Each structure stands twice: as structure tokens, then as C-alpha cells.
C-alpha atoms as an extended CHARMM CRD file, in Angstrom:
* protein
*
       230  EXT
         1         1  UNK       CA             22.4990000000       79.1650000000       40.5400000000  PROA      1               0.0000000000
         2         2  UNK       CA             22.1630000000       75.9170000000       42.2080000000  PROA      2               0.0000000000
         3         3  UNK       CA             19.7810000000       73.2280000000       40.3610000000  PROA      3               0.0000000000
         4         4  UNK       CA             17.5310000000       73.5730000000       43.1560000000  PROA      4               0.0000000000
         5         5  UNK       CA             16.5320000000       76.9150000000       42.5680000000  PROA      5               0.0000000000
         6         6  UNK       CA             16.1770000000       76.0660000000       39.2770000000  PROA      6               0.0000000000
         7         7  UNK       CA             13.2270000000       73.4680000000       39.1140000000  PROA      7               0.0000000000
         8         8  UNK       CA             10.2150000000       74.5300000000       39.9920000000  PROA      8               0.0000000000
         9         9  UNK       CA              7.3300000000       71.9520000000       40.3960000000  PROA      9               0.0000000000
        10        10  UNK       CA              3.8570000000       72.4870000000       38.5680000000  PROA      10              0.0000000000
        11        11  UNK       CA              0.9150000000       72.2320000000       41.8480000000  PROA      11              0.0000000000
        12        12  UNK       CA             -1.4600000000       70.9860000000       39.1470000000  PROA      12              0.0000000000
        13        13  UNK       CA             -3.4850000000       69.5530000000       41.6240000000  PROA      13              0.0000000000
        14        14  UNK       CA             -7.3160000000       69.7490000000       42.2120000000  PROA      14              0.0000000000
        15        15  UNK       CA             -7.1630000000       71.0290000000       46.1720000000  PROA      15              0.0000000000
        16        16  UNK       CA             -4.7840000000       73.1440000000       48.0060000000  PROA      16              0.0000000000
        17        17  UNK       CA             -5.2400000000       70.2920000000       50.8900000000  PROA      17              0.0000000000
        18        18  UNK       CA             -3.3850000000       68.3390000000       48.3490000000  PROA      18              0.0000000000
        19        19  UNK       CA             -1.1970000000       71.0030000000       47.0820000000  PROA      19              0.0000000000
        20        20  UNK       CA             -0.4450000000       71.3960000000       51.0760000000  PROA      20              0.0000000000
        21        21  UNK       CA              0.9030000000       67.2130000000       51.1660000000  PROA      21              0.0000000000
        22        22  UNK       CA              2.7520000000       67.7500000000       48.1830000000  PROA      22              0.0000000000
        23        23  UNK       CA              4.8780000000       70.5440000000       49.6250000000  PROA      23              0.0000000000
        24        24  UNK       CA              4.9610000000       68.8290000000       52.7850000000  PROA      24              0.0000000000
        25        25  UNK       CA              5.8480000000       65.4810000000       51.0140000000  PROA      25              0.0000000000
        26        26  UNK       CA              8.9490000000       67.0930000000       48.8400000000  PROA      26              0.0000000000
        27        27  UNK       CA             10.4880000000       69.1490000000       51.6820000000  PROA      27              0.0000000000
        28        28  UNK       CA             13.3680000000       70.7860000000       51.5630000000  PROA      28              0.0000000000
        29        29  UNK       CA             14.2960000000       68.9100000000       48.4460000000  PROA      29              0.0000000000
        30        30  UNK       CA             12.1030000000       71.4770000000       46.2320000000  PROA      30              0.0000000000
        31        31  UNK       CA             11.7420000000       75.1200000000       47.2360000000  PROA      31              0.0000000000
        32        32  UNK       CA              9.8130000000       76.5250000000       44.3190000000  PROA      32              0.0000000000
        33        33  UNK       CA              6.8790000000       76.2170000000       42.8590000000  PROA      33              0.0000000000
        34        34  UNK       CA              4.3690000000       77.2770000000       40.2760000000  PROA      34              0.0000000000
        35        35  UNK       CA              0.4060000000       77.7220000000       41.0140000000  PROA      35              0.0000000000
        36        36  UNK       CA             -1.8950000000       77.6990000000       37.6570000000  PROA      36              0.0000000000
        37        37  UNK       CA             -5.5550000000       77.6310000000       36.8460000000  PROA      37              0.0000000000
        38        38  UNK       CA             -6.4490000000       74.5630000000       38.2320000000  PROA      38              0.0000000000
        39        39  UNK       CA             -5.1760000000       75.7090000000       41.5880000000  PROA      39              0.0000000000
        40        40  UNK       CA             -5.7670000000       79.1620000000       41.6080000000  PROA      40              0.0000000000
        41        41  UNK       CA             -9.5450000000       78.8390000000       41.2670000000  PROA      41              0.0000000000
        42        42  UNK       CA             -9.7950000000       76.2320000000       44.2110000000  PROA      42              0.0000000000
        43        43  UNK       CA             -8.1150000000       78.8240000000       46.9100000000  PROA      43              0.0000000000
        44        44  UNK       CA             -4.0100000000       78.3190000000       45.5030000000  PROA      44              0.0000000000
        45        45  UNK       CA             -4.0380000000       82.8210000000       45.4660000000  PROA      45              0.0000000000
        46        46  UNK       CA             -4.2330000000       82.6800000000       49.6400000000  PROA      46              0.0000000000
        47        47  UNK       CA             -1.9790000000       79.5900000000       49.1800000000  PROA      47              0.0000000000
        48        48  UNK       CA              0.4220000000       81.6150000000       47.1410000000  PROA      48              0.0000000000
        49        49  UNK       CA              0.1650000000       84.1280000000       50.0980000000  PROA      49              0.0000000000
        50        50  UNK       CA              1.3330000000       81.2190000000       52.3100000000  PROA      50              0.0000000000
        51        51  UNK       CA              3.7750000000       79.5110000000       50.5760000000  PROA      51              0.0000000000
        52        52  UNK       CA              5.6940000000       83.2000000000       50.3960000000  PROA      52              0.0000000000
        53        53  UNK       CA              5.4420000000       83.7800000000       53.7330000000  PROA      53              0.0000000000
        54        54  UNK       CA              7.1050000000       80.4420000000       54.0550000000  PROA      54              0.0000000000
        55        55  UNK       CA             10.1250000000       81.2180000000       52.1470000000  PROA      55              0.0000000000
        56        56  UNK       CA              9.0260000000       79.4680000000       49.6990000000  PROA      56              0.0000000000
        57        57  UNK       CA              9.2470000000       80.7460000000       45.9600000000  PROA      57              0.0000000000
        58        58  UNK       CA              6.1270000000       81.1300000000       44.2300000000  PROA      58              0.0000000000
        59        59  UNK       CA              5.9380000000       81.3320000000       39.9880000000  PROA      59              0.0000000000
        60        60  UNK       CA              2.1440000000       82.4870000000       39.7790000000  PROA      60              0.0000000000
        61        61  UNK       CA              1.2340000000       81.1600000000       36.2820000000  PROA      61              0.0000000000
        62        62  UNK       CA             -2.1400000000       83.2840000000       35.4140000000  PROA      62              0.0000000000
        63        63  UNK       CA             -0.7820000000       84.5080000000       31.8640000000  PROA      63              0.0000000000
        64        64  UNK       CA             -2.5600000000       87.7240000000       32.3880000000  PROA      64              0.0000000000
        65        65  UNK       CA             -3.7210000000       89.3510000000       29.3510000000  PROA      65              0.0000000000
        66        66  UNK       CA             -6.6150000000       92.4060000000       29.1680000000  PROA      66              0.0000000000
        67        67  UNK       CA             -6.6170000000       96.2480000000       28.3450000000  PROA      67              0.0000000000
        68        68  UNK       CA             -3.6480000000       98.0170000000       29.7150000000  PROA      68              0.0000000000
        69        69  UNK       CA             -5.1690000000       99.2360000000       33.0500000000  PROA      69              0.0000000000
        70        70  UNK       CA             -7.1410000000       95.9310000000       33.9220000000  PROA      70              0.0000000000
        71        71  UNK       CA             -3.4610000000       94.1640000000       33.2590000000  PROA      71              0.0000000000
        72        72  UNK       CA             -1.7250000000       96.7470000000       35.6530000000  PROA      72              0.0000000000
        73        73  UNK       CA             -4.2170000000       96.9100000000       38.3410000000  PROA      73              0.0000000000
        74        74  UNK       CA             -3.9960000000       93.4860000000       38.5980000000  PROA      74              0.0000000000
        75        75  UNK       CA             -0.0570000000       93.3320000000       38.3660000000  PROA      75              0.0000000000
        76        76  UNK       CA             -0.1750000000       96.0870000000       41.3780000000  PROA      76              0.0000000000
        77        77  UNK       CA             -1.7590000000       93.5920000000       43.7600000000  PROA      77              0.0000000000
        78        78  UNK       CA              0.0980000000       90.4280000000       42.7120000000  PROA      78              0.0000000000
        79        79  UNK       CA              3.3500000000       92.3940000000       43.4360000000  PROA      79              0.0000000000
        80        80  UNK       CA              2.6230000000       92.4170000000       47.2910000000  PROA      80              0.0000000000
        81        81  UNK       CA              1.8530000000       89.2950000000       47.5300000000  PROA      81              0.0000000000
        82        82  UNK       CA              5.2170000000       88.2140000000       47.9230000000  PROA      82              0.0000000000
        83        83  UNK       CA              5.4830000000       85.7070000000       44.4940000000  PROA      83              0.0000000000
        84        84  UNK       CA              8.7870000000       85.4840000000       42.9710000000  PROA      84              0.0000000000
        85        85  UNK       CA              7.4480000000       85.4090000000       39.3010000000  PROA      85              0.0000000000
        86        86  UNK       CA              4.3440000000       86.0890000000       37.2070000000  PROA      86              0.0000000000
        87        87  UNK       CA              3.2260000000       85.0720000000       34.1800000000  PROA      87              0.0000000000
        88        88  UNK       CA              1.6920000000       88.0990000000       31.1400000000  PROA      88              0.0000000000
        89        89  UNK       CA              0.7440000000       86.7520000000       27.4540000000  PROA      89              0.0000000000
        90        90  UNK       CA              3.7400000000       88.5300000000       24.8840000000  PROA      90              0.0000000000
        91        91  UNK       CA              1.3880000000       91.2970000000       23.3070000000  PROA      91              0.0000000000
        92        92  UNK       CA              3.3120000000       94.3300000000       23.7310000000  PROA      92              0.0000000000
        93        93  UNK       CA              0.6990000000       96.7190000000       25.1310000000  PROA      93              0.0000000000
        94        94  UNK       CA             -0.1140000000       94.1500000000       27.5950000000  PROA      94              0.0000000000
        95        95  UNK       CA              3.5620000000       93.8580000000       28.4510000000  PROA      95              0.0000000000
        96        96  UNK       CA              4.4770000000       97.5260000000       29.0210000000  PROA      96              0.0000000000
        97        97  UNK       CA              1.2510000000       97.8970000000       31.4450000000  PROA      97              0.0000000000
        98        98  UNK       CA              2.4790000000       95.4480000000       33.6180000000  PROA      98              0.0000000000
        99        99  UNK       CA              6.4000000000       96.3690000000       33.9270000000  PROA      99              0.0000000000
       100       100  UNK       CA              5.0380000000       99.7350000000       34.7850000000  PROA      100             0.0000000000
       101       101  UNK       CA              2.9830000000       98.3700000000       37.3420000000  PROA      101             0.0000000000
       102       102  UNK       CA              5.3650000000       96.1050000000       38.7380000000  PROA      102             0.0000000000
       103       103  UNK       CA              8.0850000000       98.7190000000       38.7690000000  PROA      103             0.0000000000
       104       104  UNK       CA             10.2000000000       98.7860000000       42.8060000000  PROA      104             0.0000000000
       105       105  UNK       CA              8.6310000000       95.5160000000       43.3170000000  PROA      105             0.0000000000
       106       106  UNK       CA             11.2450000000       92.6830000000       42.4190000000  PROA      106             0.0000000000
       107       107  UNK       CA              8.4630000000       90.8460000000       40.3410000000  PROA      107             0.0000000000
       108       108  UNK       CA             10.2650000000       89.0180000000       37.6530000000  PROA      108             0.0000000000
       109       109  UNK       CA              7.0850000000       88.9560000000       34.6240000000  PROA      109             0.0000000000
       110       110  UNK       CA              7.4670000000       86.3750000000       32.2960000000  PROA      110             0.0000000000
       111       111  UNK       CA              6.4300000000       86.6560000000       28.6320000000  PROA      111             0.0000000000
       112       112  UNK       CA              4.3710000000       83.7560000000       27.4570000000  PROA      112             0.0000000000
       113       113  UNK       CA              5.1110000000       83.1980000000       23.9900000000  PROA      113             0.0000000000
       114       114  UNK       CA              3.4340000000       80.0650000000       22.2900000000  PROA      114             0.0000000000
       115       115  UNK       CA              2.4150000000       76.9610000000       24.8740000000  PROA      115             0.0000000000
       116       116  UNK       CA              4.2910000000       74.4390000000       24.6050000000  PROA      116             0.0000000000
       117       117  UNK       CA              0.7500000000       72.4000000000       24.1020000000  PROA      117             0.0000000000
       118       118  UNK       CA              0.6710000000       74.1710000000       20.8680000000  PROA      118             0.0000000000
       119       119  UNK       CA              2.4560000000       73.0650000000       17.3240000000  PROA      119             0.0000000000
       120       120  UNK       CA              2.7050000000       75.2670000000       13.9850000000  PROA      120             0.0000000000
       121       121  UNK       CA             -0.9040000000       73.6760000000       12.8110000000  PROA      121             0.0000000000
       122       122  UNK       CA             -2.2910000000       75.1130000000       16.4270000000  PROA      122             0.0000000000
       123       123  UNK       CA             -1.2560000000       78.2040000000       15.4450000000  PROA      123             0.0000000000
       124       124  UNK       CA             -2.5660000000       77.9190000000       11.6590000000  PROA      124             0.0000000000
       125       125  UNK       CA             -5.4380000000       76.8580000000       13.2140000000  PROA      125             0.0000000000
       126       126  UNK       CA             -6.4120000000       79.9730000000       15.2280000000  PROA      126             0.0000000000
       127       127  UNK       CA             -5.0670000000       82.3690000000       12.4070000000  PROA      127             0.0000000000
       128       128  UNK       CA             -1.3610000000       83.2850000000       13.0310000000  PROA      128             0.0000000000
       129       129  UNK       CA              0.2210000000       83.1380000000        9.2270000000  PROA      129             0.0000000000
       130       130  UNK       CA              3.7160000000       82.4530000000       11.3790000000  PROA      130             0.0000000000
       131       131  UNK       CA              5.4040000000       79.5260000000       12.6180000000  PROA      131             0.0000000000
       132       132  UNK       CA              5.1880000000       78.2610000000       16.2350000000  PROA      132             0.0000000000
       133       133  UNK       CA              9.6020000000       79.1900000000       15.9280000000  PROA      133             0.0000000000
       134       134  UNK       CA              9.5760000000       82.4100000000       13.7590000000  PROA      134             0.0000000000
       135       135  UNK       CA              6.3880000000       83.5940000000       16.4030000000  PROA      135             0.0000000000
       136       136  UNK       CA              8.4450000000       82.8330000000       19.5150000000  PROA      136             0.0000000000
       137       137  UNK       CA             11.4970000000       84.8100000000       18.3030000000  PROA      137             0.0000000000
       138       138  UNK       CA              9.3070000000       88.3260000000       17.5910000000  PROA      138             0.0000000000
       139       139  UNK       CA              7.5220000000       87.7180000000       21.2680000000  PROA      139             0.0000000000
       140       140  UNK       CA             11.0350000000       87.5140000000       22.5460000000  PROA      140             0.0000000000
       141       141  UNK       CA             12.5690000000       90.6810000000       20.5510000000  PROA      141             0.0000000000
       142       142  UNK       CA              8.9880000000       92.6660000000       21.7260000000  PROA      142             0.0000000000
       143       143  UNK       CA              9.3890000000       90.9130000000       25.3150000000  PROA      143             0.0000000000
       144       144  UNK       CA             12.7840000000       92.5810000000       25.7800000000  PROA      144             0.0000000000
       145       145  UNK       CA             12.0850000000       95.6200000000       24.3790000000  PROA      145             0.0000000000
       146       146  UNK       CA              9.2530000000       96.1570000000       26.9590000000  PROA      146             0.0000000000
       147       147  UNK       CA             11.6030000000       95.0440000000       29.8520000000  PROA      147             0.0000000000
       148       148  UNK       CA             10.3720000000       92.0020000000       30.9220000000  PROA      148             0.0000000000
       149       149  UNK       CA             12.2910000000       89.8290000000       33.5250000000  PROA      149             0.0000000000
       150       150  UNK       CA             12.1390000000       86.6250000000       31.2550000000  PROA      150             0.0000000000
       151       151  UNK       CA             10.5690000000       84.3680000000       28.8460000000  PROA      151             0.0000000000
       152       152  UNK       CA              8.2960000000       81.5440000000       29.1290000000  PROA      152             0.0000000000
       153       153  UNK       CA              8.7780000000       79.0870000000       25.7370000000  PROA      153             0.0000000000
       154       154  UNK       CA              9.3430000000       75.3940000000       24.7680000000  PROA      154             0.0000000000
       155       155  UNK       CA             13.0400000000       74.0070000000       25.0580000000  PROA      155             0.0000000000
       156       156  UNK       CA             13.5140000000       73.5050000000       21.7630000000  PROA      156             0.0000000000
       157       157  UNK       CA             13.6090000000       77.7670000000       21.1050000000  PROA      157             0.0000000000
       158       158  UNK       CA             15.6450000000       78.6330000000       24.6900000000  PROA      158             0.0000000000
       159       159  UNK       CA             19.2670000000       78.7740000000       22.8040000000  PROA      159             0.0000000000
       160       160  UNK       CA             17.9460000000       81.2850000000       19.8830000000  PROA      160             0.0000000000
       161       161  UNK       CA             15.8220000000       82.7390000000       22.3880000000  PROA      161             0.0000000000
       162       162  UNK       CA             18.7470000000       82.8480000000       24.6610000000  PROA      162             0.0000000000
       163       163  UNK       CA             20.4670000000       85.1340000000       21.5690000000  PROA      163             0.0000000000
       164       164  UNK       CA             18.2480000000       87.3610000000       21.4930000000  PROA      164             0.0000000000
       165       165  UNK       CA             17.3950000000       87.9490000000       25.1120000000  PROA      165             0.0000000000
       166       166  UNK       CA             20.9060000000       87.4820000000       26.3440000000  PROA      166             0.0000000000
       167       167  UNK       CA             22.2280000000       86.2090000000       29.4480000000  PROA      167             0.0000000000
       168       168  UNK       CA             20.2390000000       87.9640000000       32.4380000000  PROA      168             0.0000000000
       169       169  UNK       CA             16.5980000000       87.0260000000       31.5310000000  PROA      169             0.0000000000
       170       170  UNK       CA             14.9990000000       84.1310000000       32.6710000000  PROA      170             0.0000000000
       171       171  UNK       CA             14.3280000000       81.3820000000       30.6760000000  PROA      171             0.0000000000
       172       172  UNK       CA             11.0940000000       79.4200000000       31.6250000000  PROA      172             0.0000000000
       173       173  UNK       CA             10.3340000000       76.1840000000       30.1310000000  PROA      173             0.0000000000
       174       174  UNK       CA              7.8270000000       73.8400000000       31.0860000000  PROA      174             0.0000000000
       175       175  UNK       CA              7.1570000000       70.6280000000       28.7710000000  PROA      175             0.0000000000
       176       176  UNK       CA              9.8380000000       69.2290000000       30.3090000000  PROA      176             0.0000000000
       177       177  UNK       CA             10.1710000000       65.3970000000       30.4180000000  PROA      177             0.0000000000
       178       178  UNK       CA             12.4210000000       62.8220000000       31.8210000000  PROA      178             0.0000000000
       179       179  UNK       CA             13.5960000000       60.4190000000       29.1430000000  PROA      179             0.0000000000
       180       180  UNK       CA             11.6440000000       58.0250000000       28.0850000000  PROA      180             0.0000000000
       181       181  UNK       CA              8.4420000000       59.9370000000       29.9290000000  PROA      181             0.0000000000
       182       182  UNK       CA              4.8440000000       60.2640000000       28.5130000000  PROA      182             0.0000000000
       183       183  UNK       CA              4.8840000000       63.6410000000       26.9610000000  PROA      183             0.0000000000
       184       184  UNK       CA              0.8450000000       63.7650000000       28.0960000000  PROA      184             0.0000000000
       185       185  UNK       CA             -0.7790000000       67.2980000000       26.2250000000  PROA      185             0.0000000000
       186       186  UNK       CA              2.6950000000       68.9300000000       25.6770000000  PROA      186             0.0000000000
       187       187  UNK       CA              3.8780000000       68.6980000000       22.2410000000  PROA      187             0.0000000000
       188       188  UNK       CA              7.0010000000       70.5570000000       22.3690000000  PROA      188             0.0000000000
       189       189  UNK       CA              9.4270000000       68.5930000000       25.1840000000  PROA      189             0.0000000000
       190       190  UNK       CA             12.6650000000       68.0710000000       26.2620000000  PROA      190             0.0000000000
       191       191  UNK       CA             14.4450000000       66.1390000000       29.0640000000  PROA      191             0.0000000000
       192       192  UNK       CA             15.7540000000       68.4640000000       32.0810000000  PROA      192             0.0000000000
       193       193  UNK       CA             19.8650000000       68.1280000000       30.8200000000  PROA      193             0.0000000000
       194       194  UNK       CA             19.0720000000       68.9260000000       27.3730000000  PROA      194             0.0000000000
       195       195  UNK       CA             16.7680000000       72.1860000000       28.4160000000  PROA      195             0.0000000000
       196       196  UNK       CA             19.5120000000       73.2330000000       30.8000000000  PROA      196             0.0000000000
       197       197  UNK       CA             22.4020000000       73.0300000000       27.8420000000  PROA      197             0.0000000000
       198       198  UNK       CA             19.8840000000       74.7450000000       25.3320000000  PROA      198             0.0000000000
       199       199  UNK       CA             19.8360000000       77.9530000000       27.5960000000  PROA      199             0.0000000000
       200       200  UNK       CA             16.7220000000       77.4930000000       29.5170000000  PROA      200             0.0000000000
       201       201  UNK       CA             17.3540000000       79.0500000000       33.3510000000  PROA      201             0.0000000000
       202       202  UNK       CA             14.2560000000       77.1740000000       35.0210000000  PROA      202             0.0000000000
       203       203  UNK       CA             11.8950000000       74.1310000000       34.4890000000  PROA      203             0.0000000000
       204       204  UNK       CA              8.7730000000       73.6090000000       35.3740000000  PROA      204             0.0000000000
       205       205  UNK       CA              7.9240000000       69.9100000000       35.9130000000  PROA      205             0.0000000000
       206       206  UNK       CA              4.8940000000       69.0130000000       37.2140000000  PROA      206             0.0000000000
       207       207  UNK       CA              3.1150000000       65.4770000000       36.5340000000  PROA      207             0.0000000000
       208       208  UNK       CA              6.5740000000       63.6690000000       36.4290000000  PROA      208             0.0000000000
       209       209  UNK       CA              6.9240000000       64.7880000000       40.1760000000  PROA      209             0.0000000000
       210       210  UNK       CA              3.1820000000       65.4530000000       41.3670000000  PROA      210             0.0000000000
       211       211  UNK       CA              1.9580000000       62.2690000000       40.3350000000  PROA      211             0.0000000000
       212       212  UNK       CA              4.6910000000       59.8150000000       40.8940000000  PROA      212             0.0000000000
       213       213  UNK       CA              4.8030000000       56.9750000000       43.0150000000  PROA      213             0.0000000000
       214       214  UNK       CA              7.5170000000       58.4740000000       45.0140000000  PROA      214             0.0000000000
       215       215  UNK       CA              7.2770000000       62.4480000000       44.2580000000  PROA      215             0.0000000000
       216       216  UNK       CA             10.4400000000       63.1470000000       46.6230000000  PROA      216             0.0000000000
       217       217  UNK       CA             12.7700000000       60.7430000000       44.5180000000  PROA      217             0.0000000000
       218       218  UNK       CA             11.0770000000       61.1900000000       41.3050000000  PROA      218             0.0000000000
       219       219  UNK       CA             12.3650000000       65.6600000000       42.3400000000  PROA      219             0.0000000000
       220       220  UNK       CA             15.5950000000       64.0640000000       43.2770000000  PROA      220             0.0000000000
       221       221  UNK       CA             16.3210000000       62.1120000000       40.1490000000  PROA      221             0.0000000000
       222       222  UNK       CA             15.7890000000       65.3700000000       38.0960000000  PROA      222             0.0000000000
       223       223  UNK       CA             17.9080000000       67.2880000000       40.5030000000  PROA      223             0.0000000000
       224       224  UNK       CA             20.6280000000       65.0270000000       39.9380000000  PROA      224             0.0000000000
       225       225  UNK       CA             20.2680000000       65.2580000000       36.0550000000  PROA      225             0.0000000000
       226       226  UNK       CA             19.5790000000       69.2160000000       35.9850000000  PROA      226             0.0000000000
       227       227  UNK       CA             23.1720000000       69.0530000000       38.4220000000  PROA      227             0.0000000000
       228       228  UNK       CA             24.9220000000       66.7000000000       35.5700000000  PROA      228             0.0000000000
       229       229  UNK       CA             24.0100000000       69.5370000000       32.9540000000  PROA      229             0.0000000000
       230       230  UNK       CA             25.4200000000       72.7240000000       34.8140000000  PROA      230             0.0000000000
């Protein structure tokens, strides 16, 4: 798989006007991309719509996580929407609702395991007894046991994750960083190279891009190290 198809650029950005420039702006140079949140709630679901139409591919990060049916009726409609991936919080129940839902659809779901924003005294914090390591490696086991189409964790787990997982799931990692760049909220970060070597299959890079003086060459320059590392 070429680098290209590889990076996929966070729209963290307040208005889908916006979100509009910033495709328009990268071009051909970039043609995936992942809607959140901040997006999502400001019209980025009929922008999804678009962007798919448009050839683009579309990682729709709403890390869906509810009672079995509410998580499958919901999967059933984001699977004709035309998005290339979809995000689902790692509880198993959760899981198996939405691969049944999404069955026939070519949906990859991705397994959120721990956010990269989060460090073993997060997770102490909130009342898991495990590290944030040792709690990524069960999500992954349960992940693949449920049939997920990949895993969405920090860098620094893809090569044991990649062990466990093996070779045709996805490997999502955002909290990536070029080197020497401000790390911002994320906690758990790696340049692009290193992520690629460690076994991760995509990156998600958003602020380093999005809010760069030159977005375009700022996407290039990570290209071009993500191309190094394959």
C-alpha cells in the first residue's frame, strides 16, 4: 500500500466551510481523511456523504458505544454512507453488534482501545486496575475475536498489537508527531517512520497538517518520511 493511502488527515476543524478549503487546499496530495466530534456536530455526517461520493476515503471517528441494538442500528446506516472506516469503543458486546450489522458492507470497524490522550494514571484514575499496555493487548485479543477490521491504539503498542492481531488488520494510530513537534493533548506519540516500522498500517495526523503554515507541504514532508519507512 502506497504511503498515500496510508495517512489520513484529522478535519479537526470548527466548520465544514473550512473542512471544504482544507480538502481543496491539500488536493490530490491527501486522499483520506478522518471526520470526529468537532466536525460531525457542525454538518461533517452530510460532508462525509460528500467527500465519498468524491472518491474520497472517509475514516468516520464517532467511537460508537451503547446497548447492542442502538450500536447496530446505527452501524446499519453508517454502512451506506459510503465511509471507508468507522470507529466502535473495544467492549465486546458492543463489538459483535456492530460486525453483525456491518456484515456485506465493506465497512472496516475499528476497535478503540485506550486514547492515546490517556496514560496508566488516566486509567487509574477512572477505575481500570490495568495498565494503559496490558489493557490495550486484551481489547486487541477481544477485538479479533469479534472480527473487527482493525485496531485503533497509540504507536508505542502497534508491534505487540501487530502479534496478536496479525498481518491483515488495520492498524490505526493517531498521536502521531513529526520530530521535534508539540505533542499538544496526546500523551502517547510517535513520529510517522517510527509508527510505520512498529506495525501501525495508517496515521492519522491532524494539527501538524491542518494548522500549518503550508498544510500541502507540511502532508508532503510526512509523505516523504512515511515513503522512507516502507
Amino acid at each position: 500500500m502506497h504511503a498515500r493511502n496510508r495517512l489520513i488527515v484529522g478535519l479537526d476543524i470548527p466548520t465544514v466551510g473550512e473542512a471544504e478549503k482544507m480538502v481543496a487546499t491539500l488536493g490530490d496530495t491527501v486522499p483520506f481523511y478522518k471526520i470526529g466530534y468537532q466536525l460531525a456536530f457542525a454538518g461533517g455526517i452530510e460532508f462525509a456523504r460528500d467527500l465519498a461520493k468524491d472518491g474520497k476515503n472517509v475514516f468516520l471517528d464517532m467511537k460508537l458505544l451503547d446497548i447492542d441494538n442502538t450500536v447496530a442500528k446505527g452501524v446499519e446506516n453508517i454502512a451506506t454512507m459510503g465511509v471507508t472506516m468507522l470507529t466502535v469503543h473495544a467492549y465486546p458486546k458492543a463489538m459483535r453488534a456492530a460486525v453483525k450489522a456491518a456484515e456485506g458492507s465493506g465497512l472496516c470497524l475499528l476497535a478503540v482501545t485506550v486514547l492515546t490522550s490517556m496514560d496508566d494514571a488516566d486509567l487509574l484514575e477512572v477505575g481500570y486496575q490495568a495498565d494503559a499496555r496490558t489493557l490495550v493487548m486484551r481489547r486487541a485479543e477481544q477485538a479479533l475475536a469479534a472480527g473487527m477490521g482493525g485496531i485503533v491504539c497509540s504507536a508505542e503498542e502497534s508491534a505487540a498489537v501487530r502479534k496478536i492481531v496479525g498481518s491483515d488488520m488495520a492498524i490505526v494510530t493517531p498521536g502521531i508527531r513529526p520530530a521535534g513537534g508539540d505533542a499538544g493533548d496526546q500523551k502517547r506519540v510517535m513520529t510517522p517512520g517510527d509508527a510505520l516500522r512498529a506495525g501501525s498500517s495508517h496515521l492519522v495526523v491532524g494539527r501538524p497538517i491542518v494548522k500549518a503554515a503550508d498544510p500541502r507541504a507540511a502532508a508532503r514532508a510526512i509523505l516523504a518520511e512515511m515513503t522512507s519507512a516502507l
